[in-house]
Coordinates of C-alpha atoms and ligand atoms in Angstrom, one line a residue:
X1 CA 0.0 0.0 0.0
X2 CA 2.8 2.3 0.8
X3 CA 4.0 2.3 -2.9
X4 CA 1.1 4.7 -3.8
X5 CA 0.2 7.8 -3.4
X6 CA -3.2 9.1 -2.3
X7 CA -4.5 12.0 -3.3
X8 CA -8.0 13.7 -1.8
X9 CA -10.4 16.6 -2.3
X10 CA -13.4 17.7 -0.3
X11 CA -16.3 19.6 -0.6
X12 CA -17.7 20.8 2.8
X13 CA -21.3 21.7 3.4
X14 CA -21.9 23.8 6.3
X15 CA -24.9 25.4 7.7
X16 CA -24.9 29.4 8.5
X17 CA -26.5 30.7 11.7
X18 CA -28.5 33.3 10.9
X19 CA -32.6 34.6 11.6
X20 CA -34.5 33.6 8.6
X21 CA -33.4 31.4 5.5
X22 CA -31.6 32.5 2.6
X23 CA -34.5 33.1 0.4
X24 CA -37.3 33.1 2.9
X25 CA -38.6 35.0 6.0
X26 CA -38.9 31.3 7.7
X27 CA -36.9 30.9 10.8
X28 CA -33.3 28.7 10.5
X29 CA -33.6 27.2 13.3
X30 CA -33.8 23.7 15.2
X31 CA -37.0 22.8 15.3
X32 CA -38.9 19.3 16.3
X33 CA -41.9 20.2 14.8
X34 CA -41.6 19.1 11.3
X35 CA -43.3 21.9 8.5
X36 CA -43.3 24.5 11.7
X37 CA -40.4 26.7 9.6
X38 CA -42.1 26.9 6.7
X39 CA -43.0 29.9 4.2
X40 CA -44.9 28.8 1.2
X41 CA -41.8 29.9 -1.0
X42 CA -39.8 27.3 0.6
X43 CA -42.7 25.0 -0.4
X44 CA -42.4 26.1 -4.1
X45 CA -46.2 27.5 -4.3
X46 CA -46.9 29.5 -7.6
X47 CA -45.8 33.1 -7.9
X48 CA -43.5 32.9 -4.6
X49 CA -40.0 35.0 -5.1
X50 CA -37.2 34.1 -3.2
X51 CA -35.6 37.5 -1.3
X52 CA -31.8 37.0 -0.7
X53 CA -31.0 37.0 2.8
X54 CA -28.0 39.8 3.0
X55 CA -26.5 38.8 6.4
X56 CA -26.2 35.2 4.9
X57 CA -24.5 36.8 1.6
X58 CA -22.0 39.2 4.2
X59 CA -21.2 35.8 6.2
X60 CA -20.0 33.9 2.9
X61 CA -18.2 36.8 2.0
X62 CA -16.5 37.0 4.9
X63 CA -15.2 33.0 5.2
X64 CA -14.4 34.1 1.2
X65 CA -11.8 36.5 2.8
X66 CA -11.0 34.1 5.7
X67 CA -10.3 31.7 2.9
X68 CA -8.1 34.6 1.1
X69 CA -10.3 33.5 -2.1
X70 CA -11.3 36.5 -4.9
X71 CA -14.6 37.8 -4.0
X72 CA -16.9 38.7 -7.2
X73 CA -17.9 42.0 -8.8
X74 CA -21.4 41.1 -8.7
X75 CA -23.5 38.9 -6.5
X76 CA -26.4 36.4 -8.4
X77 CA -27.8 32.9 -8.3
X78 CA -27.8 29.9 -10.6
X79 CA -30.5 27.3 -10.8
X80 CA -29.4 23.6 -10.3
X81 CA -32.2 21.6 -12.0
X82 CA -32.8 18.2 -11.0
X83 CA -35.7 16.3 -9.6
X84 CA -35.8 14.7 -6.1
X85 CA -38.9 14.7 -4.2
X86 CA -37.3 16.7 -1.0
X87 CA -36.8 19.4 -4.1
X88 CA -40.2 21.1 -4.8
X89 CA -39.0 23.8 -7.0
X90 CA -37.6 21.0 -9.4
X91 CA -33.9 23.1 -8.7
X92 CA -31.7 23.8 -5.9
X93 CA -30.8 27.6 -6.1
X94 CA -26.7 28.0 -5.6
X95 CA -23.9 29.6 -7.2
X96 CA -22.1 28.6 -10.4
X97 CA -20.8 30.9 -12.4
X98 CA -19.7 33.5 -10.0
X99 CA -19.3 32.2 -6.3
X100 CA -18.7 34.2 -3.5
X101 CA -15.3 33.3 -3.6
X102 CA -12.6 31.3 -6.2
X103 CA -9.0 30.6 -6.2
X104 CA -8.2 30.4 -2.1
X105 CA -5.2 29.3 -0.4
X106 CA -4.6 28.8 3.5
X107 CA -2.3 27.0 5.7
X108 CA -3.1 24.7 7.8
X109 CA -1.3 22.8 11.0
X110 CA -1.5 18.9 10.5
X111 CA 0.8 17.0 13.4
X112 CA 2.5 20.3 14.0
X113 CA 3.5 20.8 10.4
X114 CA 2.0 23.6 8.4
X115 CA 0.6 22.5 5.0
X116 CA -0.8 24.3 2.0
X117 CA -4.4 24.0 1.0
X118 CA -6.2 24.9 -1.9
X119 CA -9.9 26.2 -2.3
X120 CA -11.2 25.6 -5.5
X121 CA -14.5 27.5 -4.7
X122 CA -17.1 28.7 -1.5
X123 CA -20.4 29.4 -2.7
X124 CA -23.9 30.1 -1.1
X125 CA -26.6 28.1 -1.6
X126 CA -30.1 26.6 0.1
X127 CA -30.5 23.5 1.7
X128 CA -33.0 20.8 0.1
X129 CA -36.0 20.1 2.3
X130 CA -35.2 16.4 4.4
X131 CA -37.1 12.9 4.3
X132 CA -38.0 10.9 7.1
X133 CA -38.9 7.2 6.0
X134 CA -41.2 5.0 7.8
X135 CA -42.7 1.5 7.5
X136 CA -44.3 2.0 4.2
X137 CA -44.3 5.8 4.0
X138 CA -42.2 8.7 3.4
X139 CA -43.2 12.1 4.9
X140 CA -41.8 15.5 3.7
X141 CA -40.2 18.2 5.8
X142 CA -39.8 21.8 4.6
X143 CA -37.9 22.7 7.9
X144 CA -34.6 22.4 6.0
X145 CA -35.7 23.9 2.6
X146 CA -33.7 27.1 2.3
X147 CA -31.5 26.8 4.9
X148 CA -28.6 28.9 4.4
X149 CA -25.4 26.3 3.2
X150 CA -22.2 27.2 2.4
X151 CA -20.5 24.9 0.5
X152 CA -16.7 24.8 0.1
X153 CA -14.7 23.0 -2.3
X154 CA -10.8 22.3 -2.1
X155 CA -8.6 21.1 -4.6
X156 CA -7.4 17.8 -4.8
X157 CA -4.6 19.0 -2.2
X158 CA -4.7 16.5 0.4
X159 CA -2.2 13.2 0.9
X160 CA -3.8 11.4 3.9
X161 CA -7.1 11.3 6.0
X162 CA -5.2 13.3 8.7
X163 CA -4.7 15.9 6.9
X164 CA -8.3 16.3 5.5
X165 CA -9.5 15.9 8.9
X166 CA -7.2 18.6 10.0
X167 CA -8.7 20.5 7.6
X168 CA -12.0 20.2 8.4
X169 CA -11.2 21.0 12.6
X170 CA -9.6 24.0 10.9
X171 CA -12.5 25.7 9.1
X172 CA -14.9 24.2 11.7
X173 CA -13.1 26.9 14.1
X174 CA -12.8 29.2 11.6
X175 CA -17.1 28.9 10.9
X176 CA -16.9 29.1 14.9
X177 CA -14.7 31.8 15.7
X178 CA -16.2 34.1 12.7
X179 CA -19.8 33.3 14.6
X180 CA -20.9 32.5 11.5
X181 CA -22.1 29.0 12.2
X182 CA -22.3 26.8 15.2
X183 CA -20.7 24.3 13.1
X184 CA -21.9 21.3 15.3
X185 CA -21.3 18.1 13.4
X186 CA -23.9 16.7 16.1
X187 CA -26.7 18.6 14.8
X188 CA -25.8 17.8 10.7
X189 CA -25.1 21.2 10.2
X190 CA -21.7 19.9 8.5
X191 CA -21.8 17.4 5.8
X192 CA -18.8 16.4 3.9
X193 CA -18.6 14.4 0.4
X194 CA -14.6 13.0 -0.3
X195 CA -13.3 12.2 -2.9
X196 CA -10.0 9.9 -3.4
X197 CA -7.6 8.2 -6.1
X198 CA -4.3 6.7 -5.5
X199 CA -1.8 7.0 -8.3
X200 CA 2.0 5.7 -8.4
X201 CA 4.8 7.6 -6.4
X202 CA 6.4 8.9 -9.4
X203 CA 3.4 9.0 -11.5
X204 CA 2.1 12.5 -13.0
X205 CA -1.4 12.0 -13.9
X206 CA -4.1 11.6 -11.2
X207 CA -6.2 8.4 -10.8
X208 CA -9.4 7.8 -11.2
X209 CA -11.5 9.4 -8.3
X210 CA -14.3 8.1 -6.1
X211 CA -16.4 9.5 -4.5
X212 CA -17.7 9.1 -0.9
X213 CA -21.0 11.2 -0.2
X214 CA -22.7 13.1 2.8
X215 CA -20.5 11.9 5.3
X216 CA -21.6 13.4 9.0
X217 CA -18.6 13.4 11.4
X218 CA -14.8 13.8 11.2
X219 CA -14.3 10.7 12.2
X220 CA -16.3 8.7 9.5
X221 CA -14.4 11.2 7.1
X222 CA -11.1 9.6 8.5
X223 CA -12.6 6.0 8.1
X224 CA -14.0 6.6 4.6
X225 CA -10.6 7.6 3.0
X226 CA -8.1 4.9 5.1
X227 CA -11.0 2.4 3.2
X228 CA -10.9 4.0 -0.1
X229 CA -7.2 4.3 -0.4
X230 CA -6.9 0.3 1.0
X231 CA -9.5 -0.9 -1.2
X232 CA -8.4 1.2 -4.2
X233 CA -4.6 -0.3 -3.7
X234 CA -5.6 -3.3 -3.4
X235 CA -7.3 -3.6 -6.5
X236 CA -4.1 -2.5 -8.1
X237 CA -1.7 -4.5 -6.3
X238 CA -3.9 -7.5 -7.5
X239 CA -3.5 -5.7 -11.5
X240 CA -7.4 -4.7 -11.4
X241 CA -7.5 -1.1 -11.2
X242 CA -10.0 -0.9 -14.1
X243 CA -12.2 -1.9 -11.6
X244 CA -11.9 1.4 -9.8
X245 CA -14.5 3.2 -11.9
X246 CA -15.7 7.2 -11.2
X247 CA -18.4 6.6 -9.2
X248 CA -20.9 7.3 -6.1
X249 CA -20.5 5.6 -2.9
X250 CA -21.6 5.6 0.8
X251 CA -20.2 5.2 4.0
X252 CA -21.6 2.7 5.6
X253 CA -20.7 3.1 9.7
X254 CA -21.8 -0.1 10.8
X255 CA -19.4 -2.0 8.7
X256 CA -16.8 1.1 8.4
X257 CA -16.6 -0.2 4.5
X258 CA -17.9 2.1 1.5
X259 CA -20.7 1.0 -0.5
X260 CA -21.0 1.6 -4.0
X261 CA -24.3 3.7 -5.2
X262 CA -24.3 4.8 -9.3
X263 CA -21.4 5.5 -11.4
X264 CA -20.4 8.7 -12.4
X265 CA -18.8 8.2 -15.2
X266 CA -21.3 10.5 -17.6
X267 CA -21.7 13.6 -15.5
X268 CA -25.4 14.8 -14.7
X269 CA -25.9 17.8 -16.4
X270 CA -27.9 20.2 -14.5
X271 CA -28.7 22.9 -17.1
X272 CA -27.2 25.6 -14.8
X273 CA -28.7 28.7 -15.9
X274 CA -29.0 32.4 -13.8
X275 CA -32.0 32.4 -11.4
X276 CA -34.1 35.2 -13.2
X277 CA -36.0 36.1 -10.1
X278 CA -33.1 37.2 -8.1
X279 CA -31.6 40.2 -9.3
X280 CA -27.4 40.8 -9.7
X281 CA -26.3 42.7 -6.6
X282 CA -23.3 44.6 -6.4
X283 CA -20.5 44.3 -3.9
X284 CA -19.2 47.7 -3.2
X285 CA -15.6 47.5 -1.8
X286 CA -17.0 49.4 1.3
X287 CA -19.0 46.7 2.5
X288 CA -16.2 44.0 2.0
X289 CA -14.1 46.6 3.9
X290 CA -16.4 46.7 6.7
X291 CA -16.6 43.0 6.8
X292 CA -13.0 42.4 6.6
X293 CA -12.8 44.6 10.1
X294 CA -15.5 41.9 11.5
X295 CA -13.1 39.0 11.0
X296 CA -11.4 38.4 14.6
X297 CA -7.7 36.7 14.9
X298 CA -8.2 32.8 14.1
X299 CA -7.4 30.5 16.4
X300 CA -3.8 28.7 14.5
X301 CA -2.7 32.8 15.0
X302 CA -3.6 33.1 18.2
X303 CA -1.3 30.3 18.8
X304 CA 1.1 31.1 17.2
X305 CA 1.1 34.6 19.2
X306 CA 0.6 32.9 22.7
X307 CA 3.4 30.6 22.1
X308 CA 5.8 33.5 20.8
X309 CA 4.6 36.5 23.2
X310 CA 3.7 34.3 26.3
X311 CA 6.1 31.9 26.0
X312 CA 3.5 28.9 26.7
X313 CA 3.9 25.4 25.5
X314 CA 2.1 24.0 22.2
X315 CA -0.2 21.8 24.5
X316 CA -1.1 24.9 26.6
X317 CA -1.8 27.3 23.4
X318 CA -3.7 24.4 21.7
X319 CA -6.1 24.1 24.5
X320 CA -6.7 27.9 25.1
X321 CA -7.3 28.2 21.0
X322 CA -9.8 25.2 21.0
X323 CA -13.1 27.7 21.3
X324 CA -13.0 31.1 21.1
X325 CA -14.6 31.8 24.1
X326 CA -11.5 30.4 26.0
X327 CA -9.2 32.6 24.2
X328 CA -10.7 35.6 24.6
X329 CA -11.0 34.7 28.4
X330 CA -7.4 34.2 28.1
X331 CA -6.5 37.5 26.6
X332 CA -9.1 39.6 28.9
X333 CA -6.6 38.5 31.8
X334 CA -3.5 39.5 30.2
X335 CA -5.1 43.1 29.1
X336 CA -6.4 43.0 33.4
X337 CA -2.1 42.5 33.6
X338 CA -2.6 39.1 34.9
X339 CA 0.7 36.9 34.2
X340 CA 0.3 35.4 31.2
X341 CA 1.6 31.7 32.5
X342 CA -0.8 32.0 35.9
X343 CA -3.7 33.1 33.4
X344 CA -3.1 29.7 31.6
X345 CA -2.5 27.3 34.5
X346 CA -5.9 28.5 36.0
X347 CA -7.8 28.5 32.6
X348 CA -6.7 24.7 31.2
X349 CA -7.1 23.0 34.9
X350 CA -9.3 25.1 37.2
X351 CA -11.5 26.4 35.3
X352 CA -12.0 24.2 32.1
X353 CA -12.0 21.4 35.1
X354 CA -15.1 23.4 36.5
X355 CA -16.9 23.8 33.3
X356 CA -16.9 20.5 32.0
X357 CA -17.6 18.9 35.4
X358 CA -20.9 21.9 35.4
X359 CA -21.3 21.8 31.3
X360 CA -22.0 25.2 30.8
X361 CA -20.0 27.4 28.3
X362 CA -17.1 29.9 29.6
X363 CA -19.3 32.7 29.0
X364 CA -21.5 31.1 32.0
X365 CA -19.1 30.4 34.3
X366 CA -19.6 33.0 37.5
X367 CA -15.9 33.6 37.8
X368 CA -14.6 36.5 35.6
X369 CA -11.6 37.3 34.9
X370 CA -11.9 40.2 36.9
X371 CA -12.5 37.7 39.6
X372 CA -9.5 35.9 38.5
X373 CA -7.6 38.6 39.3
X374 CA -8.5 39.0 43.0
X375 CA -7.2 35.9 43.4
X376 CA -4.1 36.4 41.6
X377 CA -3.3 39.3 43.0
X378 CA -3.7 38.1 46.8
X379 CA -1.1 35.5 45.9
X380 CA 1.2 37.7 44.6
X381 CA 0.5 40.0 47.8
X382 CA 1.2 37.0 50.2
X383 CA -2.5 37.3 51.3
X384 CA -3.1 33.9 50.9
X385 CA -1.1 30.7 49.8
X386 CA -1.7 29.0 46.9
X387 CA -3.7 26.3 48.7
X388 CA -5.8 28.8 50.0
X389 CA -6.5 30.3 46.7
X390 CA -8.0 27.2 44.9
X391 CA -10.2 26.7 48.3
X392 CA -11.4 30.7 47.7
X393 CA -11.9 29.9 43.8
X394 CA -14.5 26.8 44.9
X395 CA -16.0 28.7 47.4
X396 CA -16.4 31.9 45.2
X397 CA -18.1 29.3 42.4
X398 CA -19.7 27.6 44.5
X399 CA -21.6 30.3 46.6
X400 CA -21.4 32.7 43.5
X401 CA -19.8 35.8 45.5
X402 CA -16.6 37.5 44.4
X403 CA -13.7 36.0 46.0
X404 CA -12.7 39.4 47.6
X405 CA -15.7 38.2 50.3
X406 CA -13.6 35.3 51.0
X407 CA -9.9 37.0 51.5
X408 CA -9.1 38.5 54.6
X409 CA -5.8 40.4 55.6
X410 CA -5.3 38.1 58.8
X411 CA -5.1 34.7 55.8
X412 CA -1.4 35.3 55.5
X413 CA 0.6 32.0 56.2
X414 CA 3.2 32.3 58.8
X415 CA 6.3 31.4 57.1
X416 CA 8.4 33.7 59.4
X417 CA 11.3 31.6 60.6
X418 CA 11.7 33.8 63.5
X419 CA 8.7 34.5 64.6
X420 CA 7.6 30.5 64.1
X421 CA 10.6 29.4 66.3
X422 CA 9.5 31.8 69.0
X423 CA 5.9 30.1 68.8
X424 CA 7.5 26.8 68.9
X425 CA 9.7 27.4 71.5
X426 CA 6.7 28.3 73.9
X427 CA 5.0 25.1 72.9
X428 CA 7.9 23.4 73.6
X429 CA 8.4 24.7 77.1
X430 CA 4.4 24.7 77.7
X431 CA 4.4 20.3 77.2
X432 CA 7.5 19.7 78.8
X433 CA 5.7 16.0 79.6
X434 CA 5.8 15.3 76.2
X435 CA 8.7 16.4 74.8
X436 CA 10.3 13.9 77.7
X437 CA 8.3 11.1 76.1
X438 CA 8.7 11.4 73.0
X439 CA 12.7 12.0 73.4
X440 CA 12.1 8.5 75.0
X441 CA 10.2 6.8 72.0
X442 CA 6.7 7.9 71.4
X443 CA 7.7 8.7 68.2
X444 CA 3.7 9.4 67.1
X445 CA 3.7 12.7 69.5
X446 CA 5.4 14.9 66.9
X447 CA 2.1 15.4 65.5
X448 CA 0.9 16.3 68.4
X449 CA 3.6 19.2 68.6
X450 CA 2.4 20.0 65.1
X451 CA -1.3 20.6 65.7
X452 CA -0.3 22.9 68.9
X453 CA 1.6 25.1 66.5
X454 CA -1.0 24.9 64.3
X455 CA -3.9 25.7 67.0
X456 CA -1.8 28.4 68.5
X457 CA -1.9 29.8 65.1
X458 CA -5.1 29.4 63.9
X459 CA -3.7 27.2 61.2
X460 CA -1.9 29.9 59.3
X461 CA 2.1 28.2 60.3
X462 CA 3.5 27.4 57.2
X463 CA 3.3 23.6 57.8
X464 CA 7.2 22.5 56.0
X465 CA 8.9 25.2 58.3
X466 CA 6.9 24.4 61.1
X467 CA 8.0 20.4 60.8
X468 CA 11.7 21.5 60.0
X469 CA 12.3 23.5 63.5
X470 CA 10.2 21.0 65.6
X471 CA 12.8 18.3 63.9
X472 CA 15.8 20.1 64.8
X473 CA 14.2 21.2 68.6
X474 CA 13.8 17.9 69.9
X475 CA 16.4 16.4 68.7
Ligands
ADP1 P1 -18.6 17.0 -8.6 O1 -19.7 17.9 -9.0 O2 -18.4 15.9 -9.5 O3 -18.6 16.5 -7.2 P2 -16.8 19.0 -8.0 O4 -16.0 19.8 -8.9 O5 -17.8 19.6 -7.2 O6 -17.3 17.8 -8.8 O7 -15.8 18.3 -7.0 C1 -14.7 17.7 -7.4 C2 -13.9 17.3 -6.1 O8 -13.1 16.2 -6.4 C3 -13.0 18.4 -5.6 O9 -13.0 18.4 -4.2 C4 -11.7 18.0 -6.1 O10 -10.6 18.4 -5.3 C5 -11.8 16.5 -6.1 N1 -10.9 15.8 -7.1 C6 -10.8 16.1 -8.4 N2 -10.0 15.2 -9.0 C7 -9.6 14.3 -8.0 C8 -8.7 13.2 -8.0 N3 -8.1 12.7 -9.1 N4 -8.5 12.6 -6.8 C9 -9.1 13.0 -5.7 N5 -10.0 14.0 -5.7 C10 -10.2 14.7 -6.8
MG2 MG1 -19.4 16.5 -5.5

């Protein structure tokens, strides 16, 4: 197998957040009543006109930039005809001839090497409407007809199912961070179709390519291509590569195998033709400014930057860059001057810790980073020890008042040598019974001596000195 090459494209379909659908005043949104988001243009009545949704339009044109891909002169729409009942219109409205964005390039990280990819195209289009299939009927629902999609295609850049999976993380932060999308794999608002061929090391033509459709999670992704590229080189190994054919196939989870569904060898042809009810709308150079200055700093860049400013390890960086939310957490303590090291220690163990154990979002979570910093700062002051300070970050969580409440000027540890051994030596002299038996064996009384330092101090002796000159003193 290792004497091929692979070689994989994707086209990515995700779903845009936004208040109504692309063409409609319905509501895009999750919805468990089926035909509840429904406008009768979605349902295709007679003498219905689709109105382009313009927050969906700036929202593609802003992954277009994130992409670095040409945006167009003029925006329009081209009919897809085909005919599938879930399709009332008898076409799928989407862009063709003039995308909201062609010729892209990013880098990407894939096991901590950057790599090059390629966008071929990112166009806006609607969703088809969905089928649910029962015993021995089919029902119809519109909730998903005209759902904003954005569907992104790459060139046939990729080499291995890591990196198309790394890939597909990347823009699904990119879709997150942008707020764009909520990108959740969970709820099928991505859907992915690869495509794969295998062709000799030194070989310069490509293969022939297959290709795996509406595939629902990064994982099956993964699968689908480590099966295509073993079944495809086996059928070569064994001289029977004519029997990889262009074609259609599934992924079939159960069995983690692909399944073939129609060949594709004579393309459909769709009859593409401008939408005539949607007229051309031109992108003014102002607008795209203004959306430019919308795009925040991505997370491989904020990375990049908190590994180089902060000095913080690649596992540390990686974690804080996960969701956007944590990042910007993150950088809220460094702007409140917070050490840039203590900021991260508390935000990947602490308090990740206490948000997955509560599972709300950071945005939730009652301590601030304002709150944070009373903490921090108390530290730092010798206020209180760092033992202390996670029992005040509980407590402030837990009882949902600023730790300030809990931090009092009398919390600060004893760790005076001096003024401990002058404590101790009081003690000492106070128990004069059982310093003589424990000179004379009772080994188990120095714990004793350490809970009368401790009581005579309401707990605040710094508990390594205190055992240190007990050691030496009754020697
Ligand atoms: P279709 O409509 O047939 O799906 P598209 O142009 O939309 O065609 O998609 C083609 C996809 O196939 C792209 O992602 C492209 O990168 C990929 N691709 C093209 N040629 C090959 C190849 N030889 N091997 C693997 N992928 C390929
Ligand atoms: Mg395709």
């Amino acid at each position: 197998m290792g004497k091929y090459r692979a070689v994989i494209g994707l086209e990515m379909h995700c779903e845009l957040k936004s208040n109504s659908k692309v063409f409609s005043s319905a509501r895009n949104s999750y919805n468990e009543i089926p035909n509840d988001n429904v406008r009768p243009v979605d349902m295709a009545f007679p003498g219905t006109l689709p109105v382009v949704n313009k927050k969906c339009v700036r929202d593609a044109l802003m992954m277009s930039m994130v992409l670095n891909c040409e945006q167009p002169e003029y925006i329009y729409f081209d009919r897809k005809n085909y005919y599938y009942p879930d399709l009332p219109k008898g076409y799928q409205i989407t862009q063709m001839a003039s995308p909201v964005g062609v010729h892209g390039k990013i880098e990407i990280e894939c096991d901590k090497k950057r790599i090059p990819v390629t966008i071929h195209d990112i166009h806006l289009e609607e969703d088809a409407a969905s089928l649910d299939h029962y015993y021995d009927t089919s029902c119809i629902d519109y909730n998903r007809a005209g759902v904003p999609l954005l569907e992104l295609v790459t060139e046939p850049c990729f080499s291995s199912a890591e990196e198309a999976v790394a890939f597909l993380e990347h823009m699904r932060s990119a879709y997150k961070y942008c707020g764009v999308s909520e990108a959740d794999t969970k709820k099928g608002q991505i859907r992915c179709d690869v495509n794969v061929s295998i062709m000799d090391k030194e070989a310069t033509e490509f293969g022939t390519r297959v290709e795996v459709k509406n595939i629902n999670s990064f994982g099956n992704v993964y699968d689908a291509i480590n099966y295509e590229i073993k079944r495809q080189s086996e059928l070569k190994e064994q001289g029977r590569y004519d029997e990889v054919e262009q074609e259609t196939r599934r992924f079939d989870e159960e069995s983690g195998t692909t399944i073939r569904m129609r060949s594709k060898v004579d393309a459909i042809d769709y009859k593409y033709f401008v939408d005539p009810n949607i007229p051309k709308f031109k992108i003014e150079a102002s607008w795209l400014e203004e959306i430019k200055k919308d795009i925040p700093m991505l997370a491989l860049e904020r990375k990049d930057k908190y590994m180089a400013d902060y000095g913080l390890s690649d596992y540390d960086a990686s974690v804080i860059v996960k969701e956007k939310e944590y990042a910007d957490y993150f950088e809220k303590c460094i702007d409140l001057g917070i050490d840039a090291k203590k900021a991260s220690n508390w935000l990947t163990t602490q308090i990740l810790g206490e948000i997955n154990h509560e599972e709300i979002g950071l945005s939730e979570f009652f301590l601030t980073p304002e709150y944070l910093k009373q903490i921090v700062d108390a530290i730092e002051a010798g206020t209180i020890s760092s033992k202390q300070a996670k029992e005040i970050f509980y407590k402030a969580v837990e009882e949902k008042k600023e730790p300030k409440s809990f931090i009092s000027s009398d919390m600060a540890q004893i760790s005076n040598r001096e003024e401990l051994e002058n404590i101790i030596v009081e003690i000492l002299a106070k128990n004069a019974v059982q310093v003589e038996q424990y000179k004379n064996g009772k080994d188990n009384l120095f714990d004793y001596f350490v809970g009368q330092v401790m009581k005579e101090t309401r707990g605040k002796a710094n508990p390594v000195i205190t055992k240190e000159i007990l050691k030496q003193r009754l020697q």
